[in-house]
Structures are given as C-alpha cells and as structure tokens.
Coordinates of C-alpha atoms in Angstrom, one line a residue:
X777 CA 0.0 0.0 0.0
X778 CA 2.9 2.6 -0.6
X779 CA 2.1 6.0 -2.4
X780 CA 5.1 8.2 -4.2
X781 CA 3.2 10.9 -3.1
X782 CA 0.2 12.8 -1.1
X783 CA -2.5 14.2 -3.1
X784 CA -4.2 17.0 -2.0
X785 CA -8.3 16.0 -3.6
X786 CA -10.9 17.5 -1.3
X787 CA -10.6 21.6 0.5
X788 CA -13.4 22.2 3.1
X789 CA -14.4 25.3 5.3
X790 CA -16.8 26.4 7.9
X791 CA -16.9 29.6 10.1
X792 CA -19.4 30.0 12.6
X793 CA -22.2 32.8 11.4
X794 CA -21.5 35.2 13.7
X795 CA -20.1 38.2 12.7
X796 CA -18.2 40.7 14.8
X797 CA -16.7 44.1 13.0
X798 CA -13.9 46.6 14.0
X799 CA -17.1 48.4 15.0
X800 CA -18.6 46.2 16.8
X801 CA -15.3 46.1 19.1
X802 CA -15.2 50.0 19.4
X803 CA -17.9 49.9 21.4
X804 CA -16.1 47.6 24.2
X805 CA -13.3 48.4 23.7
X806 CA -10.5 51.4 23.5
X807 CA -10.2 50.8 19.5
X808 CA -11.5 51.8 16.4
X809 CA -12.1 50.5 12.7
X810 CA -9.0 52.8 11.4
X811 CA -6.6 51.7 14.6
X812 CA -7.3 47.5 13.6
X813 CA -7.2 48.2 9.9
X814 CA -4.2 50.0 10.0
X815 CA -2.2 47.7 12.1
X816 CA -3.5 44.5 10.8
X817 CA -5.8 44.8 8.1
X818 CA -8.8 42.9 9.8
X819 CA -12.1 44.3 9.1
X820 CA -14.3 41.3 10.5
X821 CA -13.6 37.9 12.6
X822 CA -16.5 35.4 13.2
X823 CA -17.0 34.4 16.9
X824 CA -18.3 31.2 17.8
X825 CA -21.7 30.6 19.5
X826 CA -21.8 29.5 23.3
X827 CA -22.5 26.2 22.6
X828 CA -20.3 25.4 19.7
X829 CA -17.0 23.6 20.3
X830 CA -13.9 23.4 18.0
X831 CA -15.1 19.9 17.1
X832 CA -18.6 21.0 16.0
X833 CA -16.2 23.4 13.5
X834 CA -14.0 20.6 12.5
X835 CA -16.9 18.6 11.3
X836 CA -18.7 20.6 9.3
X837 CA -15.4 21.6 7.9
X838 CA -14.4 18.0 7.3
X839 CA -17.7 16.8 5.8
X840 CA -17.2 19.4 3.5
X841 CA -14.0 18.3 3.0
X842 CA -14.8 14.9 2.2
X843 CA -17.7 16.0 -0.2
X844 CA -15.5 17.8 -1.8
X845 CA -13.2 14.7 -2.6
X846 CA -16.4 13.0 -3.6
X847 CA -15.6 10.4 -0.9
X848 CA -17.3 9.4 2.6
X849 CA -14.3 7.4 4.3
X850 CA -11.0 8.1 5.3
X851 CA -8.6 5.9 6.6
X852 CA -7.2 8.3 9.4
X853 CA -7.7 11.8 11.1
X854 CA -5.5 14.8 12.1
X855 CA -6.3 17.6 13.8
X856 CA -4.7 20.8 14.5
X857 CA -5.8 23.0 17.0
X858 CA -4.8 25.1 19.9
X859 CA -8.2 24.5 21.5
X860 CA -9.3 21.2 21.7
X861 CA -13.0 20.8 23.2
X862 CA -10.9 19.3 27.0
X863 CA -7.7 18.7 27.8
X864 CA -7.7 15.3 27.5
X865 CA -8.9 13.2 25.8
X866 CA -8.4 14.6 22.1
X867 CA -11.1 15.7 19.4
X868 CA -10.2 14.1 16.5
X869 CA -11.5 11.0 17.7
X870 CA -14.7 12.9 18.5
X871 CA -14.8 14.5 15.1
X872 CA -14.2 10.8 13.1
X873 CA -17.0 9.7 15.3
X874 CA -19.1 12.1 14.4
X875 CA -18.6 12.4 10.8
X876 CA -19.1 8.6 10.8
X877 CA -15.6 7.3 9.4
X878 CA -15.6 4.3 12.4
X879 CA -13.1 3.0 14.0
X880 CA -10.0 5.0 12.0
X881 CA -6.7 6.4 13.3
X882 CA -7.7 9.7 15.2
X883 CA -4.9 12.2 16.4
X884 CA -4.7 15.8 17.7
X885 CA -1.2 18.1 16.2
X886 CA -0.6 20.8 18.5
X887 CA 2.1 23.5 16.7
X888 CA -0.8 26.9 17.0
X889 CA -0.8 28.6 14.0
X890 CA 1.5 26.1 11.9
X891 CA -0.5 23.2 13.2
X892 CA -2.3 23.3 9.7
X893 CA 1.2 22.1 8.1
X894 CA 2.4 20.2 10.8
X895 CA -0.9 17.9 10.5
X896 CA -0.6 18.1 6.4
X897 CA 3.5 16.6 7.0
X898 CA 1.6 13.9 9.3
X899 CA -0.9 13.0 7.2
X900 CA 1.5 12.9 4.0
X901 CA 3.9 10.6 5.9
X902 CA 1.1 8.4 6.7
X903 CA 0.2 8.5 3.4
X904 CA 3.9 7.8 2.3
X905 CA 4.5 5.1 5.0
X906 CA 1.0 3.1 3.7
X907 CA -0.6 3.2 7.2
X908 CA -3.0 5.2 5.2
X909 CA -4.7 6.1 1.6
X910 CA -6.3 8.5 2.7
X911 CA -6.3 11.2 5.2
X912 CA -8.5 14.1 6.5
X913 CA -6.9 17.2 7.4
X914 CA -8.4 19.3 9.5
X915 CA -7.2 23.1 11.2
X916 CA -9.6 24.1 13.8
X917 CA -9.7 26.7 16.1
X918 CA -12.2 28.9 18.6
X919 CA -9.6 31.4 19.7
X920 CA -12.2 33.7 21.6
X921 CA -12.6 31.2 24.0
X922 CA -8.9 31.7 25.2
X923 CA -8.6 35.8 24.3
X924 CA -8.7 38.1 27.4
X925 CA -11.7 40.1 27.0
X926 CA -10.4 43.4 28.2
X927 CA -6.9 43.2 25.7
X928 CA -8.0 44.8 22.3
X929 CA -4.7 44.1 20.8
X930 CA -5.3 39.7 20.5
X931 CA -9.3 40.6 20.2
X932 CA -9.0 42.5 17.4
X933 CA -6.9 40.0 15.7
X934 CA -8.1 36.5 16.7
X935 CA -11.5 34.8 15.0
X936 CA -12.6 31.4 14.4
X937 CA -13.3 28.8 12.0
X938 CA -12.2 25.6 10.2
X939 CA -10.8 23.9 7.3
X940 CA -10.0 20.6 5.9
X941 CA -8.8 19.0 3.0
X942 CA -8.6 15.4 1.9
X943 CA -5.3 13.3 0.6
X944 CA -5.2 10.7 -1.3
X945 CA -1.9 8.4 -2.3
X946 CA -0.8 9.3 -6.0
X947 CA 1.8 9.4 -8.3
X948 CA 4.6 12.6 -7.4
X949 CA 3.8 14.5 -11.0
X950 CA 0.0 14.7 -10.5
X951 CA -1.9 18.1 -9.7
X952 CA -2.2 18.3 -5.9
X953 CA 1.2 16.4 -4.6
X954 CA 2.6 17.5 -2.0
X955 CA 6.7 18.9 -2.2
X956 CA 8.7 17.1 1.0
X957 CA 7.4 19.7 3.4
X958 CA 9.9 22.1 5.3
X959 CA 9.0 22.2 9.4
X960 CA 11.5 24.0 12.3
X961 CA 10.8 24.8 15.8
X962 CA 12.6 27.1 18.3
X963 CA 12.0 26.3 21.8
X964 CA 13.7 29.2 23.2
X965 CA 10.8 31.7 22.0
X966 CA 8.5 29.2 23.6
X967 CA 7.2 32.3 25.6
X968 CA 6.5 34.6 22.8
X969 CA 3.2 33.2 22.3
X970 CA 1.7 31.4 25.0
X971 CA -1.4 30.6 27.3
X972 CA 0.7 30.4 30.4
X973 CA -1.9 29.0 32.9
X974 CA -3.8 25.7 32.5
X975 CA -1.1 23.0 31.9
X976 CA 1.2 21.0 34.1
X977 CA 3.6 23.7 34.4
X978 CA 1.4 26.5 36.1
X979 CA -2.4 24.6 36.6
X980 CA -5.0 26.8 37.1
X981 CA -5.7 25.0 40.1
X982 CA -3.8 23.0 42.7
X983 CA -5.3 20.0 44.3
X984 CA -4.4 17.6 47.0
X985 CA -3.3 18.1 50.9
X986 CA -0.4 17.2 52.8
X987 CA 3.1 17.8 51.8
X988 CA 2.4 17.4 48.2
X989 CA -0.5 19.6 48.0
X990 CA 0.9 22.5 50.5
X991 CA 4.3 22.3 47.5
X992 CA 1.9 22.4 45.0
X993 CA 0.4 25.7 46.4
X994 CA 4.2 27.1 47.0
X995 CA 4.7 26.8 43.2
X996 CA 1.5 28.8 42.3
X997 CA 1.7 31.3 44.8
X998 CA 5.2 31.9 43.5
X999 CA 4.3 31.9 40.2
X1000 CA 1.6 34.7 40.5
X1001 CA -1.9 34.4 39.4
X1002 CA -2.7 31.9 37.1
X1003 CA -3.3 33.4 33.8
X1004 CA -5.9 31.8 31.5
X1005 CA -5.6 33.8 28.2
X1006 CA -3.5 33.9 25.2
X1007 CA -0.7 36.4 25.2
X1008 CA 1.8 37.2 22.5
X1009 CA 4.9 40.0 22.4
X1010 CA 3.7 41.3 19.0
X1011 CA 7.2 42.8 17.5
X1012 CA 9.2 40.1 18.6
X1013 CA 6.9 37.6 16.6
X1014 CA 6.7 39.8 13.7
X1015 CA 10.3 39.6 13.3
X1016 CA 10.9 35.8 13.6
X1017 CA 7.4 35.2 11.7
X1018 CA 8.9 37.1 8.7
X1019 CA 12.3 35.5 8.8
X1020 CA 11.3 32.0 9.4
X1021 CA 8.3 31.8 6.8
X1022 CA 10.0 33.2 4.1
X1023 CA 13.2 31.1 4.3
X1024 CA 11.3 28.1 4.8
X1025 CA 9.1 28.6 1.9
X1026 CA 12.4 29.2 -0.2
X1027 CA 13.6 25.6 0.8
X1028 CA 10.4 24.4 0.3
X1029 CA 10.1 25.6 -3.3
X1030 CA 14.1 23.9 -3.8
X1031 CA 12.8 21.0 -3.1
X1032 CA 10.6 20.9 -5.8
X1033 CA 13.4 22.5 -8.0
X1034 CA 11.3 26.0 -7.9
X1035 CA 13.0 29.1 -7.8
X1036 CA 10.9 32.3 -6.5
X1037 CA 10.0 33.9 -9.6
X1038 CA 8.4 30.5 -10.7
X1039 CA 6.1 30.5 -7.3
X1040 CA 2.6 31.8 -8.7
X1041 CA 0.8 31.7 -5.3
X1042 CA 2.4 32.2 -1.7
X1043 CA -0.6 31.3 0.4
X1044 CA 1.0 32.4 4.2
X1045 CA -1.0 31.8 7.5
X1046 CA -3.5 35.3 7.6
X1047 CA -1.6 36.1 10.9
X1048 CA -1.4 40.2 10.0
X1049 CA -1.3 41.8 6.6
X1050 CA 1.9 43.4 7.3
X1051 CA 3.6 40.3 8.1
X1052 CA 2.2 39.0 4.6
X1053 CA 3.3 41.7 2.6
X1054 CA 7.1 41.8 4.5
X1055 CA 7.4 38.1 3.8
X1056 CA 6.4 38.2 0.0
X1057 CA 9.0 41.3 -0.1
X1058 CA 11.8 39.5 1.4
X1059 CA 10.9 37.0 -1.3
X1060 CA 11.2 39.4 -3.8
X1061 CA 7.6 38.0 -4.6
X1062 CA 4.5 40.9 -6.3
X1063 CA 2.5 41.2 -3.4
X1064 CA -0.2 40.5 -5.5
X1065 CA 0.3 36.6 -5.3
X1066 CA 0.2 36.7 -2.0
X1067 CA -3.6 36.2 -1.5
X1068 CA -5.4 37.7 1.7
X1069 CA -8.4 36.7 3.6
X1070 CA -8.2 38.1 6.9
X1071 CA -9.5 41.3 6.1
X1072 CA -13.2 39.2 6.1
X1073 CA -12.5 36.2 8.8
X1074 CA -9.2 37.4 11.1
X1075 CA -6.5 35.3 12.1
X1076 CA -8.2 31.6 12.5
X1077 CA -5.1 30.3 13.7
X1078 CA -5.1 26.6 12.6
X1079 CA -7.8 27.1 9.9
X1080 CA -6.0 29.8 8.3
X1081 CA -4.4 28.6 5.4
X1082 CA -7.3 26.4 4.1
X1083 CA -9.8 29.2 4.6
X1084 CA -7.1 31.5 2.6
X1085 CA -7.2 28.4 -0.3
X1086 CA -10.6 28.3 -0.5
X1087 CA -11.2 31.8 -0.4
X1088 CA -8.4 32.3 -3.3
X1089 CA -9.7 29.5 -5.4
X1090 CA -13.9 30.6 -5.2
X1091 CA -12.4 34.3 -6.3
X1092 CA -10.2 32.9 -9.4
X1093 CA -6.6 34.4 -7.9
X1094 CA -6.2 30.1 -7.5
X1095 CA -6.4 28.3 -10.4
X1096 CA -5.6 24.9 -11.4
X1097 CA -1.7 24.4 -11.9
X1098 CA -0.7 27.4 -10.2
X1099 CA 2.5 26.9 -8.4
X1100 CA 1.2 27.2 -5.3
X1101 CA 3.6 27.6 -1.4
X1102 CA 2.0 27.4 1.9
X1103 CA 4.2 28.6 5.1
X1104 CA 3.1 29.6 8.2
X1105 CA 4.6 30.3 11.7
X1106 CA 3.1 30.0 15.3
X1107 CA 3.8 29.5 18.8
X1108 CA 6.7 26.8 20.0
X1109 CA 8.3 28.7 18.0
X1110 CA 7.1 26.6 15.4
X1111 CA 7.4 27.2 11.5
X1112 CA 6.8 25.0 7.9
X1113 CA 6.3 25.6 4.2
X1114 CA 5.0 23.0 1.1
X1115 CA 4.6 23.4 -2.1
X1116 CA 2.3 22.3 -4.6
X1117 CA 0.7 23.0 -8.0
X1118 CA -3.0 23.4 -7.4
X1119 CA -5.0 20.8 -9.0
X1120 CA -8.5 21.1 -10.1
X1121 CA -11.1 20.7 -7.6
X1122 CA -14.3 22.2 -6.0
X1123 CA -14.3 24.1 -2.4
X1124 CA -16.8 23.2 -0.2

C-alpha cells in the first residue's frame, strides 16, 4: 500500500455565522475600525456561539471536506488546533465519530498557528509510509474562548473557524502532490506566544493536601496568578514570523526544484497583513500573489491557510496548476512551508 506521493483531492471550510466588526469592538473596547485596519488589516472575525466547540467546526469543515473529494471514508484523522473541546482526551477521535468514518486512526497536532502544516506533514507521511490512503486534514480553532476580553490588541486579531482537506496516495507529478514539506521549531521563543496558565507547568488550580498539596500551592503562589488567556509579544513575533516563513518557503520551493520567480501563489498563515506583505518582499515576490483573507474572517489560527485556499480558489486568484507555497509560523516557535501545484477541484 505505498504511495510516491500525497494528493491534496478534497478543500473544506466552515466559520461559525457570527459576525463581529472593527465596530462592533469600538464599542467595548479602547479601538476603532482605522486603529485595527491600519495595524492588521482585519475588518471582520467570526466568533463562535456558546454552545459550539472546535469539534462542531471541524466537522462541518471536514464533511465538507470529504464532499469535496467525492468520498465518505478516510482511513485516518489529524487535527490541528490550539483549542481542543478538553484537555484530554483529544477531538479528533470525537470528530471521526461524528462524521461517521468508524473506528479509524484519530490524532490531535498541536504546533498553534502552523499546526495546519504540521498535520498536512503527518498525514502525507502516513500516506507515504502506507498506514494510510487516505487522510482528513483538519485546522480548527475557537480562539475567543482563550482571548482576554479586556486586551484589544489579540481581540481585534483572533476569529474562528475551520478547514479541511482530503489526501489521497498518488503518483509525485500529479496536480495536488505535495513537495517534501519544510518544518523547524525554536523552543527558546516558547514564551512569545503562549497561554501560560492551565497546563502542568502552572495549573490553574492545585489539588491535593499534605506535603504534596501544600508544594503544590508554594509553586503557584510563586508563580503569581494563574493566567488563562493567550498572550503574544507582538514585535518580537513579527520579526521571527517574517524570517522564518520566508526562508522556509524558499527551501520548500528547492525542493521541488522552484525558484521564487516560478512561485505563482504564496498562500502564508492570515496572521497580520503586514507580516504578509514583509514576507512576500523579502521573497522578492509581487504582493499580489500573496492572497489575503483576513480582512473578512481574522487570524483563524489553525484554519487559516485552508480558509485563505478556498477563499483564493472561489475568487479565481487560484487556479488549477498554479504553483502554489504554503508557510506559516506560530507558537513553540514553530514554523513550515509545502509546495504544490493546485489541481483542479471544487471548495466546499
């Protein structure tokens, strides 16, 4: 059951119908719709309801996915996200469940906002190693559930949504195969992006009594108080985000035996439009093949880049066989890039 390549076949989204506008934030916060647009270029995010989880996301997204690909079955499940439905156990089990694929390989990816290509390398190895002919794809993320209500700067930026796509095993020179994918990590910016409270580290609660439970209250009390929200030093990850992406979308197009000026489409995680722009000009890329989509939906974190393909190919700036790189960068530090050309298919 070994495949030369992965073969992207199926591209999926859902965002939750909710709209909230630069407006709409003005009047909680101390913001307005020139101060967001001007520093990120975010008009709109969508907010999910109460009662919807990041699963519920992931499986409209995957089903559309899947109908996409013309297929009902997969033979495994990845999901990135940075906020699963609990701590343990993971969603993507939930989400197979749920979309009716049985019993199949299930697994969460945790990378933030490069967990989209960190689950497309893990799905294309499976692919690669024959564990799998196909796998769904899935980036998923509620961010407002983890953004500090009173901090305009991550509220203006963050929204949510999904995306998914399906691949297949094929043949290396068909539309859709993915390039070997590019992936780095740099631990020592692990707290440039971070939700410090919560895990093992700093819990947002200490239980127990006795010796154990009275050192267990030592460490939080000297740790401060817990902190439950996502926080991010905004200049420092501009600079790395810029660096990182374009250099690994520049291996990423070697590898396929690309140089820049072949690269028709540079679809980058929607993290900030001046991050996009910086990293197609340190490409020496037209900005104009940089597509952009979080203008309507915000950053969506792990959806991001399959929003931004569906968005790109339902407008005609993606077309079949255009050469086609997706990088993007998160926390960890964590970074990738892939390249493909863009085969013909319908977004769901």
């Amino acid at each position: 059951m070994s495949a030369t390549a992965a073969v992207l076949c199926g591209l999926g989204t859902w965002i939750p119908p909710h709209a909230v506008t630069n407006d709409d934030l003005a009047r909680e916060l101390d913001t307005s719709d020139e101060w967001i647009r001007s520093r990120t270029g975010i008009g709109t995010r969508f907010i999910a309801a109460p009662n919807t989880a990041t699963s519920d996301l992931a499986v409209e997204a995957g089903r559309r996915a899947l109908k996409s690909a013309q297929t009902d079955s997969v033979d495994a499940v990845v999901l990135a996200t940075t906020t699963p439905d609990h701590p343990c156990p993971a969603t993507a089990p939930l989400v197979a469940a749920q979309l009716g694929l049985g019993t199949v390989a299930a697994f969460d990816v945790g990378a933030v906002c490069t967990g989209f290509l960190y689950a497309l390398a893990a799905g294309a190895g499976l692919v690669a190693a024959g564990t799998a002919r196909s796998v769904l794809v899935i980036g998923a993320d509620t961010y407002s559930r983890i953004l500090d209500p009173a901090d305009r700067s991550t509220r203006a930026i963050f929204g949510d949504g999904a995306g998914a796509v399906v691949l297949r095993s094929g043949g290396a020179g068909e539309p859709g195969a993915l390039g070997t994918p590019v992936l780095g990590s740099d631990g020592t910016g692990s707290d440039l992006i971070t939700v410090r409270s919560g895990g093992s580290r700093e819990p947002l609660h200490t239980y127990g009594s006795g010796a154990g439970g009275a050192a267990g209250a030592g460490r939080q009390a000297q740790a401060g108080q817990a902190d439950p929200y996502f926080r991010m030093a905004g200049r420092a990850v501009f600079r790395n985000a810029v660096e990182r992406m374009a250099d690994a979308s520049l291996t990423a197009a070697r590898r396929v035996g690309w140089e820049a000026a072949d690269i028709d489409r540079l679809v980058a995680h929607q993290a900030n439009l001046r991050i996009l722009h910086a990293v197609a000009d340190r490409m020496r890329l037209p900005r104009h093949r940089c597509p952009v989509h979080l203008d309507l939906v915000g950053n969506t974190a792990a959806a991001s880049i399959p929003l931004a393909l569906s968005h790109a190919a339902a407008t005609g700036r993606l077309t079949p066989g255009h050469r086609t790189l997706l990088t993007a960068f998160g926390g960890g530090l964590t970074w990738g890039a892939c390249a493909l050309r863009w085969p013909a298919l319908t977004p769901m």
